[in-house]
């Protein structure tokens, strides 16, 4: 009788420790999610800020290029048309290379961020 009481106590302790372990693992995964999502969000915000600043810079350079071309072409409207055509050529080149220049780097960044999250998990032998 005494032995079965000890077994019941040990099983009760084991179940309690298992519950604590599951709760701690859940908290760990939530913290890892928060960490990695904040890294992704900060990267996204940095990219958006850099793009906005680049748009302003390119806009000013476009005006300067049109003003510099206007004496050569003979009219400001013609110079603006040349600058617009140059942008359309650049847009076509970027569109044709979008997989190599945009999709693959973004995918690699997100994958590296997620994989690094699973490598640093204590008690985990291999990443998920």
mmCIF file of N, CA and C in Angstrom:
data_model
loop_
_atom_site.group_PDB
_atom_site.id
_atom_site.type_symbol
_atom_site.label_atom_id
_atom_site.label_comp_id
_atom_site.label_asym_id
_atom_site.label_seq_id
_atom_site.Cartn_x
_atom_site.Cartn_y
_atom_site.Cartn_z
ATOM 1 N N UNK A 1 0.819 -1.186 0.000
ATOM 2 C CA UNK A 1 0.000 0.000 0.000
ATOM 3 C C UNK A 1 0.860 1.246 0.000
ATOM 4 N N UNK A 2 1.932 1.232 0.763
ATOM 5 C CA UNK A 2 2.815 2.385 0.859
ATOM 6 C C UNK A 2 3.487 2.659 -0.483
ATOM 7 N N UNK A 3 3.841 1.602 -1.175
ATOM 8 C CA UNK A 3 4.521 1.741 -2.457
ATOM 9 C C UNK A 3 3.602 2.385 -3.493
ATOM 10 N N UNK A 4 2.350 2.022 -3.524
ATOM 11 C CA UNK A 4 1.426 2.591 -4.504
ATOM 12 C C UNK A 4 1.152 4.060 -4.212
ATOM 13 N N UNK A 5 1.145 4.469 -2.945
ATOM 14 C CA UNK A 5 0.984 5.873 -2.591
ATOM 15 C C UNK A 5 2.165 6.694 -3.094
ATOM 16 N N UNK A 6 3.372 6.148 -2.966
ATOM 17 C CA UNK A 6 4.555 6.844 -3.465
ATOM 18 C C UNK A 6 4.510 6.951 -4.983
ATOM 19 N N UNK A 7 4.056 5.911 -5.650
ATOM 20 C CA UNK A 7 3.936 5.941 -7.107
ATOM 21 C C UNK A 7 2.945 7.008 -7.552
ATOM 22 N N UNK A 8 1.821 7.097 -6.844
ATOM 23 C CA UNK A 8 0.811 8.099 -7.182
ATOM 24 C C UNK A 8 1.384 9.501 -6.985
ATOM 25 N N UNK A 9 2.133 9.713 -5.912
ATOM 26 C CA UNK A 9 2.749 11.014 -5.652
ATOM 27 C C UNK A 9 3.772 11.355 -6.733
ATOM 28 N N UNK A 10 4.569 10.370 -7.114
ATOM 29 C CA UNK A 10 5.578 10.604 -8.156
ATOM 30 C C UNK A 10 4.912 10.899 -9.494
ATOM 31 N N UNK A 11 3.856 10.196 -9.818
ATOM 32 C CA UNK A 11 3.139 10.455 -11.072
ATOM 33 C C UNK A 11 2.504 11.839 -11.038
ATOM 34 N N UNK A 12 1.962 12.225 -9.886
ATOM 35 C CA UNK A 12 1.372 13.553 -9.749
ATOM 36 C C UNK A 12 2.429 14.635 -9.940
ATOM 37 N N UNK A 13 3.602 14.446 -9.343
ATOM 38 C CA UNK A 13 4.696 15.404 -9.516
ATOM 39 C C UNK A 13 5.139 15.460 -10.972
ATOM 40 N N UNK A 14 5.224 14.284 -11.598
ATOM 41 C CA UNK A 14 5.644 14.214 -12.992
ATOM 42 C C UNK A 14 4.650 14.932 -13.900
ATOM 43 N N UNK A 15 3.383 14.751 -13.676
ATOM 44 C CA UNK A 15 2.358 15.428 -14.478
ATOM 45 C C UNK A 15 2.439 16.937 -14.262
ATOM 46 N N UNK A 16 2.643 17.361 -13.018
ATOM 47 C CA UNK A 16 2.777 18.793 -12.729
ATOM 48 C C UNK A 16 3.991 19.391 -13.423
ATOM 49 N N UNK A 17 5.108 18.662 -13.408
ATOM 50 C CA UNK A 17 6.309 19.152 -14.087
ATOM 51 C C UNK A 17 6.119 19.171 -15.600
ATOM 52 N N UNK A 18 5.396 18.214 -16.138
ATOM 53 C CA UNK A 18 5.117 18.196 -17.578
ATOM 54 C C UNK A 18 4.261 19.397 -17.970
ATOM 55 N N UNK A 19 3.272 19.731 -17.136
ATOM 56 C CA UNK A 19 2.446 20.910 -17.405
ATOM 57 C C UNK A 19 3.287 22.175 -17.384
ATOM 58 N N UNK A 20 4.177 22.296 -16.392
ATOM 59 C CA UNK A 20 5.055 23.460 -16.311
ATOM 60 C C UNK A 20 5.961 23.543 -17.539
ATOM 61 N N UNK A 21 6.476 22.393 -17.969
ATOM 62 C CA UNK A 21 7.354 22.354 -19.141
ATOM 63 C C UNK A 21 6.612 22.827 -20.390
ATOM 64 N N UNK A 22 5.386 22.356 -20.579
ATOM 65 C CA UNK A 22 4.601 22.755 -21.749
ATOM 66 C C UNK A 22 4.309 24.253 -21.703
ATOM 67 N N UNK A 23 3.981 24.775 -20.527
ATOM 68 C CA UNK A 23 3.724 26.213 -20.396
ATOM 69 C C UNK A 23 4.971 27.020 -20.724
ATOM 70 N N UNK A 24 6.126 26.579 -20.218
ATOM 71 C CA UNK A 24 7.369 27.293 -20.495
ATOM 72 C C UNK A 24 7.736 27.238 -21.973
ATOM 73 N N UNK A 25 7.529 26.088 -22.624
ATOM 74 C CA UNK A 25 7.809 25.987 -24.062
ATOM 75 C C UNK A 25 6.898 26.919 -24.851
ATOM 76 N N UNK A 26 5.640 27.013 -24.439
ATOM 77 C CA UNK A 26 4.710 27.937 -25.101
ATOM 78 C C UNK A 26 5.158 29.375 -24.959
ATOM 79 N N UNK A 27 5.592 29.740 -23.752
ATOM 80 C CA UNK A 27 6.093 31.102 -23.539
ATOM 81 C C UNK A 27 7.340 31.356 -24.375
ATOM 82 N N UNK A 28 8.220 30.361 -24.457
ATOM 83 C CA UNK A 28 9.434 30.497 -25.258
ATOM 84 C C UNK A 28 9.105 30.739 -26.720
ATOM 85 N N UNK A 29 8.176 29.957 -27.270
ATOM 86 C CA UNK A 29 7.817 30.127 -28.669
ATOM 87 C C UNK A 29 7.150 31.467 -28.910
ATOM 88 N N UNK A 30 6.346 31.941 -27.964
ATOM 89 C CA UNK A 30 5.743 33.275 -28.114
ATOM 90 C C UNK A 30 6.810 34.351 -28.115
ATOM 91 N N UNK A 31 7.791 34.235 -27.216
ATOM 92 C CA UNK A 31 8.869 35.222 -27.179
ATOM 93 C C UNK A 31 9.708 35.182 -28.456
ATOM 94 N N UNK A 32 9.977 33.985 -28.962
ATOM 95 C CA UNK A 32 10.710 33.875 -30.222
ATOM 96 C C UNK A 32 9.921 34.477 -31.372
ATOM 97 N N UNK A 33 8.615 34.260 -31.385
ATOM 98 C CA UNK A 33 7.775 34.853 -32.421
ATOM 99 C C UNK A 33 7.812 36.372 -32.347
ATOM 100 N N UNK A 34 7.719 36.900 -31.146
ATOM 101 C CA UNK A 34 7.763 38.354 -30.971
ATOM 102 C C UNK A 34 9.108 38.895 -31.428
ATOM 103 N N UNK A 35 10.188 38.217 -31.061
ATOM 104 C CA UNK A 35 11.519 38.674 -31.451
ATOM 105 C C UNK A 35 11.678 38.689 -32.966
ATOM 106 N N UNK A 36 11.336 37.595 -33.610
ATOM 107 C CA UNK A 36 11.540 37.489 -35.050
ATOM 108 C C UNK A 36 10.580 38.378 -35.826
ATOM 109 N N UNK A 37 9.361 38.521 -35.347
ATOM 110 C CA UNK A 37 8.442 39.415 -36.046
ATOM 111 C C UNK A 37 8.878 40.866 -35.891
ATOM 112 N N UNK A 38 9.480 41.215 -34.762
ATOM 113 C CA UNK A 38 9.983 42.578 -34.619
ATOM 114 C C UNK A 38 11.181 42.825 -35.532
ATOM 115 N N UNK A 39 12.019 41.807 -35.735
ATOM 116 C CA UNK A 39 13.133 41.944 -36.675
ATOM 117 C C UNK A 39 12.602 42.126 -38.094
ATOM 118 N N UNK A 40 11.595 41.327 -38.464
ATOM 119 C CA UNK A 40 11.006 41.462 -39.793
ATOM 120 C C UNK A 40 10.326 42.812 -39.970
ATOM 121 N N UNK A 41 9.604 43.259 -38.949
ATOM 122 C CA UNK A 41 8.915 44.542 -39.031
ATOM 123 C C UNK A 41 9.898 45.695 -39.116
ATOM 124 N N UNK A 42 10.966 45.644 -38.322
ATOM 125 C CA UNK A 42 11.953 46.727 -38.397
ATOM 126 C C UNK A 42 12.654 46.737 -39.749
ATOM 127 N N UNK A 43 12.914 45.559 -40.314
ATOM 128 C CA UNK A 43 13.493 45.510 -41.655
ATOM 129 C C UNK A 43 12.556 46.083 -42.701
ATOM 130 N N UNK A 44 11.271 45.777 -42.563
ATOM 131 C CA UNK A 44 10.279 46.306 -43.486
ATOM 132 C C UNK A 44 10.166 47.824 -43.367
ATOM 133 N N UNK A 45 10.124 48.327 -42.145
ATOM 134 C CA UNK A 45 10.027 49.781 -41.957
ATOM 135 C C UNK A 45 11.277 50.498 -42.472
ATOM 136 N N UNK A 46 12.436 49.909 -42.272
ATOM 137 C CA UNK A 46 13.669 50.501 -42.785
ATOM 138 C C UNK A 46 13.647 50.542 -44.308
ATOM 139 N N UNK A 47 13.186 49.465 -44.921
ATOM 140 C CA UNK A 47 13.110 49.425 -46.379
ATOM 141 C C UNK A 47 12.116 50.454 -46.905
ATOM 142 N N UNK A 48 10.974 50.589 -46.253
ATOM 143 C CA UNK A 48 9.976 51.568 -46.686
ATOM 144 C C UNK A 48 10.529 52.986 -46.551
ATOM 145 N N UNK A 49 11.188 53.283 -45.451
ATOM 146 C CA UNK A 49 11.777 54.608 -45.265
ATOM 147 C C UNK A 49 12.840 54.893 -46.320
ATOM 148 N N UNK A 50 13.684 53.897 -46.597
ATOM 149 C CA UNK A 50 14.720 54.070 -47.621
ATOM 150 C C UNK A 50 14.086 54.280 -48.995
ATOM 151 N N UNK A 51 13.014 53.551 -49.297
ATOM 152 C CA UNK A 51 12.336 53.729 -50.583
ATOM 153 C C UNK A 51 11.715 55.114 -50.718
ATOM 154 N N UNK A 52 11.099 55.604 -49.661
ATOM 155 C CA UNK A 52 10.497 56.940 -49.712
ATOM 156 C C UNK A 52 11.573 57.998 -49.956
ATOM 157 N N UNK A 53 12.685 57.884 -49.246
ATOM 158 C CA UNK A 53 13.768 58.841 -49.447
ATOM 159 C C UNK A 53 14.360 58.731 -50.853
ATOM 160 N N UNK A 54 14.459 57.502 -51.356
ATOM 161 C CA UNK A 54 14.958 57.321 -52.724
ATOM 162 C C UNK A 54 13.989 57.915 -53.738
ATOM 163 N N UNK A 55 12.692 57.772 -53.515
ATOM 164 C CA UNK A 55 11.713 58.362 -54.433
ATOM 165 C C UNK A 55 11.857 59.877 -54.497
ATOM 166 N N UNK A 56 12.056 60.502 -53.335
ATOM 167 C CA UNK A 56 12.255 61.950 -53.337
ATOM 168 C C UNK A 56 13.533 62.326 -54.078
ATOM 169 N N UNK A 57 14.598 61.599 -53.839
ATOM 170 C CA UNK A 57 15.869 61.890 -54.499
ATOM 171 C C UNK A 57 15.754 61.686 -56.006
ATOM 172 N N UNK A 58 15.122 60.597 -56.416
ATOM 173 C CA UNK A 58 14.958 60.341 -57.851
ATOM 174 C C UNK A 58 14.058 61.391 -58.487
ATOM 175 N N UNK A 59 13.042 61.829 -57.775
ATOM 176 C CA UNK A 59 12.168 62.891 -58.295
ATOM 177 C C UNK A 59 12.930 64.174 -58.533
ATOM 178 N N UNK A 60 13.763 64.552 -57.588
ATOM 179 C CA UNK A 60 14.561 65.775 -57.753
ATOM 180 C C UNK A 60 15.579 65.622 -58.889
ATOM 181 N N UNK A 61 16.197 64.449 -58.961
ATOM 182 C CA UNK A 61 17.144 64.211 -60.050
ATOM 183 C C UNK A 61 16.443 64.215 -61.408
ATOM 184 N N UNK A 62 15.202 63.770 -61.446
ATOM 185 C CA UNK A 62 14.435 63.792 -62.693
ATOM 186 C C UNK A 62 14.166 65.214 -63.147
ATOM 187 N N UNK A 63 13.798 66.058 -62.214
ATOM 188 C CA UNK A 63 13.564 67.465 -62.545
ATOM 189 C C UNK A 63 14.858 68.097 -63.045
ATOM 190 N N UNK A 64 15.960 67.804 -62.357
ATOM 191 C CA UNK A 64 17.255 68.352 -62.785
ATOM 192 C C UNK A 64 17.632 67.854 -64.174
ATOM 193 N N UNK A 65 17.417 66.565 -64.424
ATOM 194 C CA UNK A 65 17.743 66.015 -65.744
ATOM 195 C C UNK A 65 16.883 66.646 -66.822
ATOM 196 N N UNK A 66 15.607 66.849 -66.546
ATOM 197 C CA UNK A 66 14.719 67.478 -67.536
ATOM 198 C C UNK A 66 15.136 68.916 -67.798
ATOM 199 N N UNK A 67 15.503 69.625 -66.740
ATOM 200 C CA UNK A 67 15.940 71.017 -66.929
ATOM 201 C C UNK A 67 17.263 71.096 -67.690
ATOM 202 N N UNK A 68 18.146 70.139 -67.442
ATOM 203 C CA UNK A 68 19.420 70.131 -68.169
ATOM 204 C C UNK A 68 19.233 69.719 -69.627
ATOM 205 N N UNK A 69 18.277 68.832 -69.910
ATOM 206 C CA UNK A 69 18.033 68.386 -71.279
ATOM 207 C C UNK A 69 17.208 69.374 -72.101
ATOM 208 N N UNK A 70 16.471 70.246 -71.447
ATOM 209 C CA UNK A 70 15.567 71.134 -72.184
ATOM 210 C C UNK A 70 16.296 72.039 -73.192
ATOM 211 N N UNK A 71 17.475 72.612 -72.899
ATOM 212 C CA UNK A 71 18.139 73.400 -73.943
ATOM 213 C C UNK A 71 18.610 72.543 -75.130
ATOM 214 N N UNK A 72 18.988 71.309 -74.843
ATOM 215 C CA UNK A 72 19.474 70.419 -75.905
ATOM 216 C C UNK A 72 18.314 69.981 -76.807
ATOM 217 N N UNK A 73 17.185 69.622 -76.189
ATOM 218 C CA UNK A 73 16.029 69.134 -76.943
ATOM 219 C C UNK A 73 15.266 70.294 -77.573
ATOM 220 N N UNK A 74 15.216 71.389 -76.905
ATOM 221 C CA UNK A 74 14.509 72.554 -77.425
ATOM 222 C C UNK A 74 13.241 72.875 -76.667
ATOM 223 N N UNK A 75 12.743 71.952 -75.876
ATOM 224 C CA UNK A 75 11.549 72.237 -75.075
ATOM 225 C C UNK A 75 11.593 71.433 -73.778
ATOM 226 N N UNK A 76 10.968 71.981 -72.769
ATOM 227 C CA UNK A 76 10.923 71.306 -71.481
ATOM 228 C C UNK A 76 10.040 70.057 -71.555
ATOM 229 N N UNK A 77 8.969 70.140 -72.337
ATOM 230 C CA UNK A 77 8.074 68.989 -72.474
ATOM 231 C C UNK A 77 8.804 67.815 -73.128
ATOM 232 N N UNK A 78 9.604 68.065 -74.120
ATOM 233 C CA UNK A 78 10.371 67.004 -74.774
ATOM 234 C C UNK A 78 11.385 66.382 -73.828
ATOM 235 N N UNK A 79 12.024 67.226 -73.023
ATOM 236 C CA UNK A 79 12.992 66.727 -72.050
ATOM 237 C C UNK A 79 12.294 65.864 -71.002
ATOM 238 N N UNK A 80 11.118 66.275 -70.558
ATOM 239 C CA UNK A 80 10.348 65.471 -69.595
ATOM 240 C C UNK A 80 9.935 64.140 -70.214
ATOM 241 N N UNK A 81 9.589 64.142 -71.487
ATOM 242 C CA UNK A 81 9.222 62.905 -72.174
ATOM 243 C C UNK A 81 10.414 61.952 -72.251
ATOM 244 N N UNK A 82 11.610 62.483 -72.495
ATOM 245 C CA UNK A 82 12.811 61.646 -72.542
ATOM 246 C C UNK A 82 13.081 61.028 -71.178
ATOM 247 N N UNK A 83 12.950 61.820 -70.130
ATOM 248 C CA UNK A 83 13.166 61.308 -68.771
ATOM 249 C C UNK A 83 12.116 60.234 -68.445
ATOM 250 N N UNK A 84 10.868 60.467 -68.830
ATOM 251 C CA UNK A 84 9.807 59.483 -68.589
ATOM 252 C C UNK A 84 10.087 58.192 -69.362
ATOM 253 N N UNK A 85 10.571 58.303 -70.574
ATOM 254 C CA UNK A 85 10.905 57.110 -71.362
ATOM 255 C C UNK A 85 12.050 56.340 -70.703
ATOM 256 N N UNK A 86 13.010 57.052 -70.162
ATOM 257 C CA UNK A 86 14.109 56.382 -69.459
ATOM 258 C C UNK A 86 13.576 55.617 -68.253
ATOM 259 N N UNK A 87 12.608 56.193 -67.539
ATOM 260 C CA UNK A 87 12.003 55.489 -66.410
ATOM 261 C C UNK A 87 11.238 54.248 -66.858
ATOM 262 N N UNK A 88 10.577 54.336 -67.991
ATOM 263 C CA UNK A 88 9.862 53.163 -68.502
ATOM 264 C C UNK A 88 10.836 52.043 -68.872
ATOM 265 N N UNK A 89 11.989 52.386 -69.410
ATOM 266 C CA UNK A 89 13.003 51.377 -69.720
ATOM 267 C C UNK A 89 13.515 50.737 -68.429
ATOM 268 N N UNK A 90 13.790 51.557 -67.416
ATOM 269 C CA UNK A 90 14.246 51.031 -66.124
ATOM 270 C C UNK A 90 13.163 50.145 -65.505
ATOM 271 N N UNK A 91 11.899 50.565 -65.593
ATOM 272 C CA UNK A 91 10.796 49.773 -65.075
ATOM 273 C C UNK A 91 10.711 48.418 -65.778
ATOM 274 N N UNK A 92 10.881 48.398 -67.078
ATOM 275 C CA UNK A 92 10.855 47.150 -67.830
ATOM 276 C C UNK A 92 11.997 46.229 -67.404
ATOM 277 N N UNK A 93 13.187 46.769 -67.219
ATOM 278 C CA UNK A 93 14.340 45.965 -66.792
ATOM 279 C C UNK A 93 14.095 45.381 -65.397
ATOM 280 N N UNK A 94 13.587 46.194 -64.487
ATOM 281 C CA UNK A 94 13.302 45.709 -63.128
ATOM 282 C C UNK A 94 12.210 44.651 -63.159
ATOM 283 N N UNK A 95 11.186 44.848 -63.968
ATOM 284 C CA UNK A 95 10.104 43.869 -64.062
ATOM 285 C C UNK A 95 10.612 42.534 -64.589
ATOM 286 N N UNK A 96 11.474 42.565 -65.579
ATOM 287 C CA UNK A 96 11.999 41.330 -66.145
ATOM 288 C C UNK A 96 12.928 40.595 -65.174
ATOM 289 N N UNK A 97 13.577 41.319 -64.273
ATOM 290 C CA UNK A 97 14.503 40.717 -63.307
ATOM 291 C C UNK A 97 13.943 40.703 -61.890
ATOM 292 N N UNK A 98 12.629 40.819 -61.732
ATOM 293 C CA UNK A 98 12.035 40.933 -60.394
ATOM 294 C C UNK A 98 12.293 39.719 -59.521
ATOM 295 N N UNK A 99 12.365 38.535 -60.110
ATOM 296 C CA UNK A 99 12.597 37.332 -59.306
ATOM 297 C C UNK A 99 13.982 37.366 -58.675
ATOM 298 N N UNK A 100 14.994 37.701 -59.452
ATOM 299 C CA UNK A 100 16.367 37.725 -58.929
ATOM 300 C C UNK A 100 16.635 38.930 -58.037
ATOM 301 N N UNK A 101 16.011 40.047 -58.323
ATOM 302 C CA UNK A 101 16.336 41.277 -57.608
ATOM 303 C C UNK A 101 15.429 41.541 -56.410
ATOM 304 N N UNK A 102 14.206 41.023 -56.435
ATOM 305 C CA UNK A 102 13.255 41.358 -55.370
ATOM 306 C C UNK A 102 12.780 40.114 -54.619
ATOM 307 N N UNK A 103 12.225 39.140 -55.328
ATOM 308 C CA UNK A 103 11.584 37.994 -54.680
ATOM 309 C C UNK A 103 12.600 37.136 -53.929
ATOM 310 N N UNK A 104 13.690 36.759 -54.577
ATOM 311 C CA UNK A 104 14.678 35.885 -53.925
ATOM 312 C C UNK A 104 15.335 36.524 -52.703
ATOM 313 N N UNK A 105 15.773 37.791 -52.749
ATOM 314 C CA UNK A 105 16.358 38.382 -51.535
ATOM 315 C C UNK A 105 15.374 38.495 -50.369
ATOM 316 N N UNK A 106 14.136 38.852 -50.652
ATOM 317 C CA UNK A 106 13.139 38.962 -49.577
ATOM 318 C C UNK A 106 12.859 37.590 -48.981
ATOM 319 N N UNK A 107 12.719 36.589 -49.837
ATOM 320 C CA UNK A 107 12.480 35.231 -49.354
ATOM 321 C C UNK A 107 13.651 34.735 -48.516
ATOM 322 N N UNK A 108 14.859 35.009 -48.955
ATOM 323 C CA UNK A 108 16.042 34.587 -48.205
ATOM 324 C C UNK A 108 16.104 35.270 -46.843
ATOM 325 N N UNK A 109 15.784 36.558 -46.790
ATOM 326 C CA UNK A 109 15.816 37.291 -45.528
ATOM 327 C C UNK A 109 14.810 36.719 -44.537
ATOM 328 N N UNK A 110 13.592 36.471 -45.003
ATOM 329 C CA UNK A 110 12.559 35.931 -44.115
ATOM 330 C C UNK A 110 12.929 34.521 -43.664
ATOM 331 N N UNK A 111 13.427 33.705 -44.587
ATOM 332 C CA UNK A 111 13.804 32.332 -44.231
ATOM 333 C C UNK A 111 14.957 32.318 -43.235
ATOM 334 N N UNK A 112 15.976 33.173 -43.444
ATOM 335 C CA UNK A 112 17.093 33.246 -42.495
ATOM 336 C C UNK A 112 16.613 33.672 -41.126
ATOM 337 N N UNK A 113 15.708 34.625 -41.070
ATOM 338 C CA UNK A 113 15.196 35.098 -39.791
ATOM 339 C C UNK A 113 14.451 33.985 -39.063
ATOM 340 N N UNK A 114 13.636 33.232 -39.771
ATOM 341 C CA UNK A 114 12.870 32.162 -39.136
ATOM 342 C C UNK A 114 13.781 31.002 -38.748
ATOM 343 N N UNK A 115 14.724 30.638 -39.599
ATOM 344 C CA UNK A 115 15.630 29.527 -39.289
ATOM 345 C C UNK A 115 16.513 29.871 -38.096
ATOM 346 N N UNK A 116 16.991 31.093 -38.004
ATOM 347 C CA UNK A 116 17.801 31.497 -36.851
ATOM 348 C C UNK A 116 16.986 31.449 -35.571
ATOM 349 N N UNK A 117 15.687 31.624 -35.660
ATOM 350 C CA UNK A 117 14.836 31.544 -34.469
ATOM 351 C C UNK A 117 14.809 30.128 -33.936
ATOM 352 N N UNK A 118 14.762 29.128 -34.825
ATOM 353 C CA UNK A 118 14.651 27.760 -34.355
ATOM 354 C C UNK A 118 15.993 27.188 -33.928
ATOM 355 N N UNK A 119 17.087 27.749 -34.374
ATOM 356 C CA UNK A 119 18.404 27.239 -33.976
ATOM 357 C C UNK A 119 18.743 27.584 -32.539
ATOM 358 N N UNK A 120 18.214 28.667 -32.019
ATOM 359 C CA UNK A 120 18.574 29.134 -30.690
ATOM 360 C C UNK A 120 17.617 28.661 -29.610
ATOM 361 N N UNK A 121 16.767 27.705 -29.909
ATOM 362 C CA UNK A 121 15.796 27.232 -28.926
ATOM 363 C C UNK A 121 16.498 26.247 -27.992
ATOM 364 N N UNK A 122 16.525 26.535 -26.680
ATOM 365 C CA UNK A 122 17.147 25.596 -25.755
ATOM 366 C C UNK A 122 16.350 24.301 -25.681
ATOM 367 N N UNK A 123 17.056 23.190 -25.589
ATOM 368 C CA UNK A 123 16.397 21.906 -25.470
ATOM 369 C C UNK A 123 15.957 21.325 -26.790
ATOM 370 N N UNK A 124 16.288 21.980 -27.883
ATOM 371 C CA UNK A 124 15.908 21.496 -29.210
ATOM 372 C C UNK A 124 17.170 21.059 -29.921
ATOM 373 N N UNK A 125 17.215 19.809 -30.349
ATOM 374 C CA UNK A 125 18.414 19.273 -30.969
ATOM 375 C C UNK A 125 18.616 19.786 -32.389
ATOM 376 N N UNK A 126 17.553 19.891 -33.146
ATOM 377 C CA UNK A 126 17.689 20.330 -34.531
ATOM 378 C C UNK A 126 16.559 21.292 -34.854
ATOM 379 N N UNK A 127 16.779 22.216 -35.818
ATOM 380 C CA UNK A 127 15.731 23.172 -36.154
ATOM 381 C C UNK A 127 14.527 22.495 -36.780
ATOM 382 N N UNK A 128 13.399 23.138 -36.612
ATOM 383 C CA UNK A 128 12.159 22.594 -37.189
ATOM 384 C C UNK A 128 12.118 22.819 -38.669
#
